[in-house]
mmCIF file of C-alpha atoms in Angstrom:
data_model
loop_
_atom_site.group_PDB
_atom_site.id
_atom_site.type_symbol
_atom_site.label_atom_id
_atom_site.label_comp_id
_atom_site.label_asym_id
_atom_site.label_seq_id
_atom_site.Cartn_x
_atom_site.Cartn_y
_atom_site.Cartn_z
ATOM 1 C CA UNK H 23 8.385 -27.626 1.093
ATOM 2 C CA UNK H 24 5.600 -26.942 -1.378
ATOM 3 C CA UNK H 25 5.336 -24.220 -3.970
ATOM 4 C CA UNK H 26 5.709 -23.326 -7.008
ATOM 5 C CA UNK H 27 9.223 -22.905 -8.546
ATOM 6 C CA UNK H 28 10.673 -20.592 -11.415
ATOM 7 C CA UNK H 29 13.969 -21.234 -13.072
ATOM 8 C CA UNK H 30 16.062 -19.594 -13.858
ATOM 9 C CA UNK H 31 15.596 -15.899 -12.111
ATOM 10 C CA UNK H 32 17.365 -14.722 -14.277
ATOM 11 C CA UNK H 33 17.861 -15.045 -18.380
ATOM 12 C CA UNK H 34 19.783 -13.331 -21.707
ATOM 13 C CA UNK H 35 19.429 -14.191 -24.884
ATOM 14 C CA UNK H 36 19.871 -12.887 -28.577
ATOM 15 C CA UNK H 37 16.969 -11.848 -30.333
ATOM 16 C CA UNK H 38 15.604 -14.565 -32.842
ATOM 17 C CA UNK H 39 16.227 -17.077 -30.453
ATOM 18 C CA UNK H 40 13.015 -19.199 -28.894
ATOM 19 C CA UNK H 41 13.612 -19.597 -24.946
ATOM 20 C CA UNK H 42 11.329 -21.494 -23.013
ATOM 21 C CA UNK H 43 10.597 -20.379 -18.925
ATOM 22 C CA UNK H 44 10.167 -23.171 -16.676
ATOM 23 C CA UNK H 45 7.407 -23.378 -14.000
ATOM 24 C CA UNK H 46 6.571 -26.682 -11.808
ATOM 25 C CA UNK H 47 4.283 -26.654 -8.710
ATOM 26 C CA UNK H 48 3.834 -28.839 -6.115
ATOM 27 C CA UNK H 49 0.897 -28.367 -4.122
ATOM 28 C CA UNK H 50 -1.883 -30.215 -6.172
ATOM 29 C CA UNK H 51 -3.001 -27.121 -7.957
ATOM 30 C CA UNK H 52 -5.255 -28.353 -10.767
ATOM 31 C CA UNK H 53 -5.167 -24.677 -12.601
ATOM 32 C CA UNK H 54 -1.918 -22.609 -13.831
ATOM 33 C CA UNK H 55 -1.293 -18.985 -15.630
ATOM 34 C CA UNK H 56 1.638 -17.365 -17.029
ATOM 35 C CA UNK H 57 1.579 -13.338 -16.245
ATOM 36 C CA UNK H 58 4.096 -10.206 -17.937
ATOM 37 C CA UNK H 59 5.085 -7.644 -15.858
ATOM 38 C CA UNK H 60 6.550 -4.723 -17.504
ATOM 39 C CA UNK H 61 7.703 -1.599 -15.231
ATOM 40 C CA UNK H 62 5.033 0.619 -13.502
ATOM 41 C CA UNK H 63 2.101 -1.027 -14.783
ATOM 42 C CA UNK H 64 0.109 -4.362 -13.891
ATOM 43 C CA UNK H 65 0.580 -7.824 -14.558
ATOM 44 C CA UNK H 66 -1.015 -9.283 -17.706
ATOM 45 C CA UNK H 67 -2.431 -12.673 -18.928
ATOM 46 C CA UNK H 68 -0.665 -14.632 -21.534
ATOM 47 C CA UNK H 69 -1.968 -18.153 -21.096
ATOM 48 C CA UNK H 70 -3.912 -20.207 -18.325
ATOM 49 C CA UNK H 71 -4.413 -23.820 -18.404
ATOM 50 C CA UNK H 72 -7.236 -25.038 -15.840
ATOM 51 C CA UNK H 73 -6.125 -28.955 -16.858
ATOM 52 C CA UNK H 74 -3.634 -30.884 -18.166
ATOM 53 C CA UNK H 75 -3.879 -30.920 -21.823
ATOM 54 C CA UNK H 76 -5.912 -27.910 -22.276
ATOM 55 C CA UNK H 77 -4.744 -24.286 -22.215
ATOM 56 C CA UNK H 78 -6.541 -21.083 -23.644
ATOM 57 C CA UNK H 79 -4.796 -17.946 -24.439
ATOM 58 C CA UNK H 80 -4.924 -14.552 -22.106
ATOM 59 C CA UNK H 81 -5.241 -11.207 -23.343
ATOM 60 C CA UNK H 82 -1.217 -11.095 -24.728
ATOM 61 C CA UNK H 83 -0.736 -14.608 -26.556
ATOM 62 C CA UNK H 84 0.668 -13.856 -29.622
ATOM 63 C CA UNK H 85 3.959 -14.632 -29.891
ATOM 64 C CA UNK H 86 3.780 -16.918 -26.668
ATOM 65 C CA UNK H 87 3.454 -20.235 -26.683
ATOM 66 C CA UNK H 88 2.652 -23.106 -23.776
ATOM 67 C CA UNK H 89 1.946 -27.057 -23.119
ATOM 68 C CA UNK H 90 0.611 -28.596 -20.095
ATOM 69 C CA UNK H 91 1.568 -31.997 -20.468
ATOM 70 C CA UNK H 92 1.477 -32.649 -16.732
ATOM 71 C CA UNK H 93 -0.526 -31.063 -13.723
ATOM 72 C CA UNK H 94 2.730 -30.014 -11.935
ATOM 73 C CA UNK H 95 4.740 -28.228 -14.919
ATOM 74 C CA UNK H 96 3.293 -25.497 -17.567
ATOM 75 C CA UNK H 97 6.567 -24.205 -19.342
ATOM 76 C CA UNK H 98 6.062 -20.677 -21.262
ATOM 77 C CA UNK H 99 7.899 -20.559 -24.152
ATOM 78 C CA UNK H 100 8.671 -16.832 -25.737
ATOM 79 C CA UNK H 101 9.094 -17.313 -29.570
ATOM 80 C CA UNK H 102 10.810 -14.894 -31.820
ATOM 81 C CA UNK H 103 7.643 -13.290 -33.170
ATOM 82 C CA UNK H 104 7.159 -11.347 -29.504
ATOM 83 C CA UNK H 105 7.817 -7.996 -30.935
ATOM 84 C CA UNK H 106 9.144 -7.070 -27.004
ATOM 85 C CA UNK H 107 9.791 -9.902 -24.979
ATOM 86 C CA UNK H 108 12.112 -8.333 -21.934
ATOM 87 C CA UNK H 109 9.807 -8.669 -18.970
ATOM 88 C CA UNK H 110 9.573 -10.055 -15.738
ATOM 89 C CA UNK H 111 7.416 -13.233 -16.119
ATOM 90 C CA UNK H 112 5.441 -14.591 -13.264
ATOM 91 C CA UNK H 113 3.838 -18.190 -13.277
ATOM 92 C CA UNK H 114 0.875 -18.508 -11.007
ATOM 93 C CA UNK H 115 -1.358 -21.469 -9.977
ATOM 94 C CA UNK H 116 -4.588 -21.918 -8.193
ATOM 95 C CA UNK H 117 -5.706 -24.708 -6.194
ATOM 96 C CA UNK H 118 -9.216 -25.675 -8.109
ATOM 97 C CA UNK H 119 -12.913 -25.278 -8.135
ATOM 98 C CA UNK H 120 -14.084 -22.559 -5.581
ATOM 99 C CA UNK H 121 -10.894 -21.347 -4.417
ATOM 100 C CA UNK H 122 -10.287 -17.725 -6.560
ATOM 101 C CA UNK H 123 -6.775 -16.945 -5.405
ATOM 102 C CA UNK H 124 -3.695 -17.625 -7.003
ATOM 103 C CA UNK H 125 -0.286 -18.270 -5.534
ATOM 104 C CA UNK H 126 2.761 -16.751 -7.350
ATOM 105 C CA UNK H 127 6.324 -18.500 -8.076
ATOM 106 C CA UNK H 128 9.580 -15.895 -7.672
ATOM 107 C CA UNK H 129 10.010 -14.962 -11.444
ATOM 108 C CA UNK H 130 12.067 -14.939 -14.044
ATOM 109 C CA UNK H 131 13.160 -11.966 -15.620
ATOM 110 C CA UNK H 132 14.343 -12.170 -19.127
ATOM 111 C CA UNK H 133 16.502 -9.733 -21.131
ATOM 112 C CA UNK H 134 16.790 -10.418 -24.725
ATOM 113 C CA UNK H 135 19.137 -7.852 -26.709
ATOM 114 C CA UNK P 15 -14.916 -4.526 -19.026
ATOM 115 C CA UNK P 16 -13.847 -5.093 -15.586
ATOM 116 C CA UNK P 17 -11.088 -3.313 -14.091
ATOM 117 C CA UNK P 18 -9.108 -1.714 -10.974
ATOM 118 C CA UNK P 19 -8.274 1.578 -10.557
ATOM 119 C CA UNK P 20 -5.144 2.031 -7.953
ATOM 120 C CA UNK P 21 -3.356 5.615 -6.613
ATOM 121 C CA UNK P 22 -0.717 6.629 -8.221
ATOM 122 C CA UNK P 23 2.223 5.996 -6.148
ATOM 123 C CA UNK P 24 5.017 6.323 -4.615
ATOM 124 C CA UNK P 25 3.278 7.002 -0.970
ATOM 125 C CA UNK P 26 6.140 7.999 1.448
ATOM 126 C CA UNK P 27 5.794 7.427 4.631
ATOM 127 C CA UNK P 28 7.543 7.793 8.155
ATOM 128 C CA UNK P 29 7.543 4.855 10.367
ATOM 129 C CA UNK P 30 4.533 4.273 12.402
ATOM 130 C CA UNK P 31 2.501 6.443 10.401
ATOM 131 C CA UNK P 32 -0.973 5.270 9.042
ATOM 132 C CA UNK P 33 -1.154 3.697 5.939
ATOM 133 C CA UNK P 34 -4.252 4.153 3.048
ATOM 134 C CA UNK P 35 -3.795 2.650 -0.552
ATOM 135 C CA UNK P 36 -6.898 3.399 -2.367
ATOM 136 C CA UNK P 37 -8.588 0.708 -5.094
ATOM 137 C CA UNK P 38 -12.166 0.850 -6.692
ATOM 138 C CA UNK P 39 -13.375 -1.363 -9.184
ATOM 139 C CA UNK P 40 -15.330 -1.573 -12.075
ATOM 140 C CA UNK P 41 -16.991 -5.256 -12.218
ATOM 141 C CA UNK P 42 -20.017 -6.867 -14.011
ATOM 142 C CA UNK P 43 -20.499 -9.993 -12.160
ATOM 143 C CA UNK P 44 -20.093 -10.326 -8.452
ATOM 144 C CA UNK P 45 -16.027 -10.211 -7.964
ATOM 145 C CA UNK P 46 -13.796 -11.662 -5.135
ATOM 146 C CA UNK P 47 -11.413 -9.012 -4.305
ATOM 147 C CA UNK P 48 -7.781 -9.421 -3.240
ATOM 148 C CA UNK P 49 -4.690 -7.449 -1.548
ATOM 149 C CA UNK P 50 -0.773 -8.703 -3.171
ATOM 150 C CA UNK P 51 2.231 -7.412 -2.192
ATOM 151 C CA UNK P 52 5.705 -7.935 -4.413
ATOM 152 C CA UNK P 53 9.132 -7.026 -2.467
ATOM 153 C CA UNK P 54 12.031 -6.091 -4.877
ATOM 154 C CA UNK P 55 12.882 -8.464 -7.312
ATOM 155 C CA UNK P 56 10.011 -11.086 -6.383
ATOM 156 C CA UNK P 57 6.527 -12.621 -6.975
ATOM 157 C CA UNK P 58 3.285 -11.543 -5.922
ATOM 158 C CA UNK P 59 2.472 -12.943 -2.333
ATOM 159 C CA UNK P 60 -1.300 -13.068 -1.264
ATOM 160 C CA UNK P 61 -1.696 -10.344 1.347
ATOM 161 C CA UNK P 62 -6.059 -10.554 2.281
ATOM 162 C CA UNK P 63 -8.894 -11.184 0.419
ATOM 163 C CA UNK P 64 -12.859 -10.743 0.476
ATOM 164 C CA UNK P 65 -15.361 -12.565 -1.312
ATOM 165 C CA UNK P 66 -18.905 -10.893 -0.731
ATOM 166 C CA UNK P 67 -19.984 -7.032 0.247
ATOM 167 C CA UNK P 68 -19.234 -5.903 4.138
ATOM 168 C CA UNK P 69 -16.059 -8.894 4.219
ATOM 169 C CA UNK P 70 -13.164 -7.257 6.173
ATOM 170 C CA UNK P 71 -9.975 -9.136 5.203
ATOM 171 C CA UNK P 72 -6.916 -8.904 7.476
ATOM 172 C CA UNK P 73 -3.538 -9.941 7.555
ATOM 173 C CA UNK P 74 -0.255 -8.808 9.497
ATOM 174 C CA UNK P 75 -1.892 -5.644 10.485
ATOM 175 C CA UNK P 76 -3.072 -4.605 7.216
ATOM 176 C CA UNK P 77 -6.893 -4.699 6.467
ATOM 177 C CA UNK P 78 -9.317 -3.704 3.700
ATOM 178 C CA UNK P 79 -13.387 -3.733 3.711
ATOM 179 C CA UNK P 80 -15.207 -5.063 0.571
ATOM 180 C CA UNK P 81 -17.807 -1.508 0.089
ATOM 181 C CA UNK P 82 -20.075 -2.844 -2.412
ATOM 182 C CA UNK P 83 -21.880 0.694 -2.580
ATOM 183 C CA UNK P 84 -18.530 2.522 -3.477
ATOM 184 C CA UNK P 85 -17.150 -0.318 -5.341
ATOM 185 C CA UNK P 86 -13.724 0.116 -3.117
ATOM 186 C CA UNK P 87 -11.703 -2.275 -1.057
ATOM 187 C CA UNK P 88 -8.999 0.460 0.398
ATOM 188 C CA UNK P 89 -6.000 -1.130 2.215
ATOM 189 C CA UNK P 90 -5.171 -0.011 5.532
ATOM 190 C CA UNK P 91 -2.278 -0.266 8.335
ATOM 191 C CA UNK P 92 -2.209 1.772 11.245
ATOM 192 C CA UNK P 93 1.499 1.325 12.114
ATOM 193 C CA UNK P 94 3.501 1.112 8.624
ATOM 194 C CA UNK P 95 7.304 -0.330 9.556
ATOM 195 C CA UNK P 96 10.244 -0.116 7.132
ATOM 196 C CA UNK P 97 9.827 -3.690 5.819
ATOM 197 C CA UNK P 98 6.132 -2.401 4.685
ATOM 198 C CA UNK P 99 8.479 -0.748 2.079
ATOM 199 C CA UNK P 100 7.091 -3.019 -1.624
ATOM 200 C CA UNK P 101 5.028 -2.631 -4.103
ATOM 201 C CA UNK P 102 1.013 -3.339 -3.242
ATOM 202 C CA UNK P 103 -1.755 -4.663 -5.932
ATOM 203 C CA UNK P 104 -5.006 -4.718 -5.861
ATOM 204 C CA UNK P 105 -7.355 -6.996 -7.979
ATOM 205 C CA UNK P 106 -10.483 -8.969 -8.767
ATOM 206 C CA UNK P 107 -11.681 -12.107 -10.021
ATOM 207 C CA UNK P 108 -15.446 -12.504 -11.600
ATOM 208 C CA UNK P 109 -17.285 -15.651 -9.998
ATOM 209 C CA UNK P 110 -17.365 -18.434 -12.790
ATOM 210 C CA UNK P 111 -14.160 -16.921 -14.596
ATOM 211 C CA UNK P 112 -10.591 -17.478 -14.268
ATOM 212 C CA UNK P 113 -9.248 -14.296 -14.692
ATOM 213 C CA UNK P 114 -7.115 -12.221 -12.087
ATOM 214 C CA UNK P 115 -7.651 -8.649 -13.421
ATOM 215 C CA UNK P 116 -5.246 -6.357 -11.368
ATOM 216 C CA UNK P 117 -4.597 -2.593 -10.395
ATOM 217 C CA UNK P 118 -0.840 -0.977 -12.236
ATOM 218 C CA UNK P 119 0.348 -1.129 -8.148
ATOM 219 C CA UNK P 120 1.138 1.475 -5.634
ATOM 220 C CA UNK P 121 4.638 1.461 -4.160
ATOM 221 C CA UNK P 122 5.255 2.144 -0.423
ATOM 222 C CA UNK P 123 8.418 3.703 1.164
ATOM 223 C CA UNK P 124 8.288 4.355 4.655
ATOM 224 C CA UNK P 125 11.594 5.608 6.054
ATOM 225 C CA UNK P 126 13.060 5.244 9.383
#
């Protein structure tokens, strides 16, 4: 079965602690994009890599960071400087050049007290 | 900037009644427009698309029309059922970028 995969669904942790999201896809998709969701509003751009080893940052980077050291996996990790970092985090990837839609994995969502 | 304006939501519905979700866009290039849909507790799943003015995209019953001269792409169902029930986004991508710019979502609950 291809598509893209999100582990865990589900993850606590203490504040201060670094935790890193995991996202791997296997349908060939040459671009991939981390998204927040926070409740009632839209989802928002915290990286996007279009190749491996290159990434630029989306309109929420800072305290984010991400490596795409293989076309199949771009792991998200949330550092200790994000100020609020319980969300529901989506990866996303996109097949390539001339194709505009992307294809969502399940989630994780990420509780950090 | 570019943006996308949804309705506010919840829209409660009865089964088998018609469904409207309203979306309008703001958009400096020439945007590809898309229909998602997220069911409790998971991702965003493509519903239709449209990539240029007049498109109609359709998909399990549900259908929107790319109006360049209102800058809308409303999504429409004629028959909602109770599995309709999820949360619906609409959103945008500028030719040449690689940015998915998306609506705050409009939840749907259509009762038995």
């Amino acid at each position: 079965d291809g598509g893209i995969t999100q582990s865990p669904k589900y993850l606590f942790r203490k504040e201060g602690q670094n935790v890193t999201l995991s996202c791997e896809q296997n349908l060939n998709h040459d671009a991939m994009y981390w998204y927040r969701q926070d409740p009632g509003q839209g989802l928002r751009l915290i990286y996007y890599s279009q190749i491996v080893n290159d990434f630029q940052k989306g309109d929420i980077a800072e305290g984010y960071s991400v490596s795409r050291e293989k076309k199949e996996s771009f792991p998200l990790t949330v550092t200790s400087a994000q100020k609020n970092p319980t969300a529901f985090y989506l990866c996303a990837s996109r097949p390539g050049t001339g194709v505009n839609e992307q294809y969502f994995g399940p989630g994780t969502r990420l509780t950090v007290t | 900037g570019d943006s996308v304006t949804q309705m506010e939501g919840p829209v409660t519905l009865s089964e088998e009644a018609f469904l409207t979700i309203n979306c309008t866009y703001t958009a400096t290039g020439y945007p590809s427009l898309f229909w998602y849909v997220q069911y409790p507790g998971e991702g965003l799943q493509l519903l239709l698309k449209a990539t240029k003015a007049d498109d109609k995209g359709s998909n399990k019953g549900f259908e929107a029309t790319y109006r360049k001269e209102t800058t809308s792409f409303h999504l429409e169902k004629g028959s909602v059922q109770v599995s309709d029930s999820a949360v619906y986004f609409c959103a945008l991508v500028i030719l040449h970028t690689d940015k998915l710019i998306f609506g705050t979502g409009t939840r749907l609950q259509v009762f038995p």
